[in-house]
Amino acid sequence: MKVGLFIPCYINQLYPQVGIATLELLEKLNVDVRYPSGQTRCGQPMANSGYEYESVGACNNFVDNFKDFDYIVTPSGSCAYHVKKHYNIIPQTTEVTKVRDNVYELCDFILNILKIKDVGATFSHKIGVHKSCHGLRGLRLGSCSEVVGPKYSYIEELLQEVKGAELVTLKRSDECCGFGGTFAVTEEAVSVKMGKDKIQDHLDSGAEVITATDTSCLMHLEGLINRNKQPLKVLHIAEILNSNL
């Protein structure tokens, strides 16, 4: 299979180590992965702010860059969700449909396309998993507490195979962190309170590291952790799965 790697704008600008870890991890798993140099963003920030139709150029550029790949993989549940669910604002050509059907969040791709659980990682720390809203309730990367049905979590399935890792149990495991894209800007006070509550749940559960499938959520939590000088480290799931610590 030929796989295209999509690195979201905020990872490219602020957390390049997450993009590097994603690439290295896929290469370790013997994936033929390419990075199209013409990629920019998926268009989500504009859509979140109420300017969805002004993101048409970004949507078309995304399709142009990834239309020839069998799969598109991204270390972002929210970006994968945006492409899958919100690209109906552009004409639904065969190329657009193919891209929408074949874009995957990293953990989903490893577990359900590559059929791999043990990626050979070592990470000897207590880990708290933040289940990002778009990934959880949009992509169904895990079960939701409000839905009666089997319990599962793709990110936890992969972490359970990481040597030395210990997953802690949170009291409110699928509660929003408060980031919500532009919600963190327009509703700052509510966003901060939600973030602080989420962090306290991890602290109370004994976590040393918070991880997630979305760097945007982790960026929000990391800012609060640093400002309040709390004893928690924040790492994207790709960094843990690519680790030998």
PDB file of N, CA, C and O in Angstrom, residues 2 9 15 24 46 48 83 98 103 133 146 175-176 188 191 194 211 218 224 231:
ATOM      1  N   LYS A   2       0.360   2.300  -0.630  1.00  0.00           N
ATOM      2  CA  LYS A   2       1.066   3.588  -0.655  1.00  0.00           C
ATOM      3  C   LYS A   2       0.325   4.548   0.275  1.00  0.00           C
ATOM      4  O   LYS A   2      -0.856   4.822   0.070  1.00  0.00           O
ATOM      5  N   CYS A   9      -1.515  21.624  10.667  1.00  0.00           N
ATOM      6  CA  CYS A   9      -0.792  22.893  10.716  1.00  0.00           C
ATOM      7  C   CYS A   9      -0.181  23.185  12.084  1.00  0.00           C
ATOM      8  O   CYS A   9       0.962  23.639  12.180  1.00  0.00           O
ATOM      9  N   TYR A  15       4.617  21.647  17.199  1.00  0.00           N
ATOM     10  CA  TYR A  15       5.022  20.353  17.751  1.00  0.00           C
ATOM     11  C   TYR A  15       5.598  19.444  16.668  1.00  0.00           C
ATOM     12  O   TYR A  15       5.091  18.334  16.433  1.00  0.00           O
ATOM     13  N   GLU A  24       8.507   8.174  11.817  1.00  0.00           N
ATOM     14  CA  GLU A  24       9.424   7.110  12.245  1.00  0.00           C
ATOM     15  C   GLU A  24       8.666   5.847  12.638  1.00  0.00           C
ATOM     16  O   GLU A  24       9.091   4.731  12.315  1.00  0.00           O
ATOM     17  N   MET A  46     -11.051  27.259  10.001  1.00  0.00           N
ATOM     18  CA  MET A  46     -12.019  28.176   9.400  1.00  0.00           C
ATOM     19  C   MET A  46     -13.439  27.674   9.601  1.00  0.00           C
ATOM     20  O   MET A  46     -14.348  28.445   9.932  1.00  0.00           O
ATOM     21  N   ASN A  48     -14.544  25.733  11.980  1.00  0.00           N
ATOM     22  CA  ASN A  48     -14.908  25.859  13.401  1.00  0.00           C
ATOM     23  C   ASN A  48     -15.316  27.275  13.768  1.00  0.00           C
ATOM     24  O   ASN A  48     -16.049  27.493  14.734  1.00  0.00           O
ATOM     25  N   VAL A  83     -12.074  15.854   7.540  1.00  0.00           N
ATOM     26  CA  VAL A  83     -12.037  15.416   6.144  1.00  0.00           C
ATOM     27  C   VAL A  83     -13.179  14.434   5.864  1.00  0.00           C
ATOM     28  O   VAL A  83     -13.895  14.544   4.864  1.00  0.00           O
ATOM     29  N   LYS A  98     -12.786   9.105  -2.576  1.00  0.00           N
ATOM     30  CA  LYS A  98     -11.688   8.197  -2.248  1.00  0.00           C
ATOM     31  C   LYS A  98     -10.881   8.727  -1.058  1.00  0.00           C
ATOM     32  O   LYS A  98     -10.557   7.982  -0.120  1.00  0.00           O
ATOM     33  N   VAL A 103      -8.985   8.285   4.727  1.00  0.00           N
ATOM     34  CA  VAL A 103      -8.190   9.039   5.692  1.00  0.00           C
ATOM     35  C   VAL A 103      -8.392   8.425   7.078  1.00  0.00           C
ATOM     36  O   VAL A 103      -9.524   8.119   7.473  1.00  0.00           O
ATOM     37  N   CYS A 133     -12.631  14.547  21.879  1.00  0.00           N
ATOM     38  CA  CYS A 133     -14.042  14.484  21.483  1.00  0.00           C
ATOM     39  C   CYS A 133     -14.249  14.051  20.037  1.00  0.00           C
ATOM     40  O   CYS A 133     -15.084  13.198  19.754  1.00  0.00           O
ATOM     41  N   GLU A 146     -21.925   7.415  27.630  1.00  0.00           N
ATOM     42  CA  GLU A 146     -23.375   7.593  27.536  1.00  0.00           C
ATOM     43  C   GLU A 146     -24.044   6.569  26.620  1.00  0.00           C
ATOM     44  O   GLU A 146     -25.273   6.565  26.485  1.00  0.00           O
ATOM     45  N   GLU A 175     -14.546  12.764  29.361  1.00  0.00           N
ATOM     46  CA  GLU A 175     -14.992  14.149  29.490  1.00  0.00           C
ATOM     47  C   GLU A 175     -14.106  15.073  28.666  1.00  0.00           C
ATOM     48  O   GLU A 175     -12.893  14.891  28.587  1.00  0.00           O
ATOM     49  N   CYS A 176     -14.709  16.079  28.055  1.00  0.00           N
ATOM     50  CA  CYS A 176     -13.984  17.042  27.223  1.00  0.00           C
ATOM     51  C   CYS A 176     -12.958  17.830  28.041  1.00  0.00           C
ATOM     52  O   CYS A 176     -13.170  18.129  29.221  1.00  0.00           O
ATOM     53  N   GLU A 188     -13.256  31.483  27.087  1.00  0.00           N
ATOM     54  CA  GLU A 188     -11.998  31.232  27.800  1.00  0.00           C
ATOM     55  C   GLU A 188     -12.204  30.701  29.215  1.00  0.00           C
ATOM     56  O   GLU A 188     -11.576  29.721  29.619  1.00  0.00           O
ATOM     57  N   SER A 191     -13.546  27.152  29.242  1.00  0.00           N
ATOM     58  CA  SER A 191     -12.500  26.277  28.708  1.00  0.00           C
ATOM     59  C   SER A 191     -11.424  25.992  29.747  1.00  0.00           C
ATOM     60  O   SER A 191     -11.005  24.844  29.925  1.00  0.00           O
ATOM     61  N   MET A 194     -12.744  23.650  32.545  1.00  0.00           N
ATOM     62  CA  MET A 194     -12.832  22.275  32.071  1.00  0.00           C
ATOM     63  C   MET A 194     -11.454  21.639  31.995  1.00  0.00           C
ATOM     64  O   MET A 194     -11.262  20.482  32.375  1.00  0.00           O
ATOM     65  N   THR A 211      -1.626  11.467  27.594  1.00  0.00           N
ATOM     66  CA  THR A 211      -1.485  11.298  26.149  1.00  0.00           C
ATOM     67  C   THR A 211      -2.855  11.355  25.490  1.00  0.00           C
ATOM     68  O   THR A 211      -3.891  11.210  26.139  1.00  0.00           O
ATOM     69  N   LEU A 218      -3.890  18.377  23.811  1.00  0.00           N
ATOM     70  CA  LEU A 218      -2.705  18.315  24.669  1.00  0.00           C
ATOM     71  C   LEU A 218      -2.063  19.688  24.830  1.00  0.00           C
ATOM     72  O   LEU A 218      -1.533  20.004  25.897  1.00  0.00           O
ATOM     73  N   LEU A 224      -2.042  24.834  30.679  1.00  0.00           N
ATOM     74  CA  LEU A 224      -2.542  24.940  32.054  1.00  0.00           C
ATOM     75  C   LEU A 224      -1.585  24.282  33.050  1.00  0.00           C
ATOM     76  O   LEU A 224      -1.330  24.814  34.136  1.00  0.00           O
ATOM     77  N   PRO A 231       2.928  18.569  38.318  1.00  0.00           N
ATOM     78  CA  PRO A 231       3.876  17.488  37.989  1.00  0.00           C
ATOM     79  C   PRO A 231       3.336  16.490  36.961  1.00  0.00           C
ATOM     80  O   PRO A 231       3.152  15.303  37.251  1.00  0.00           O
TER      81      PRO A 231
END
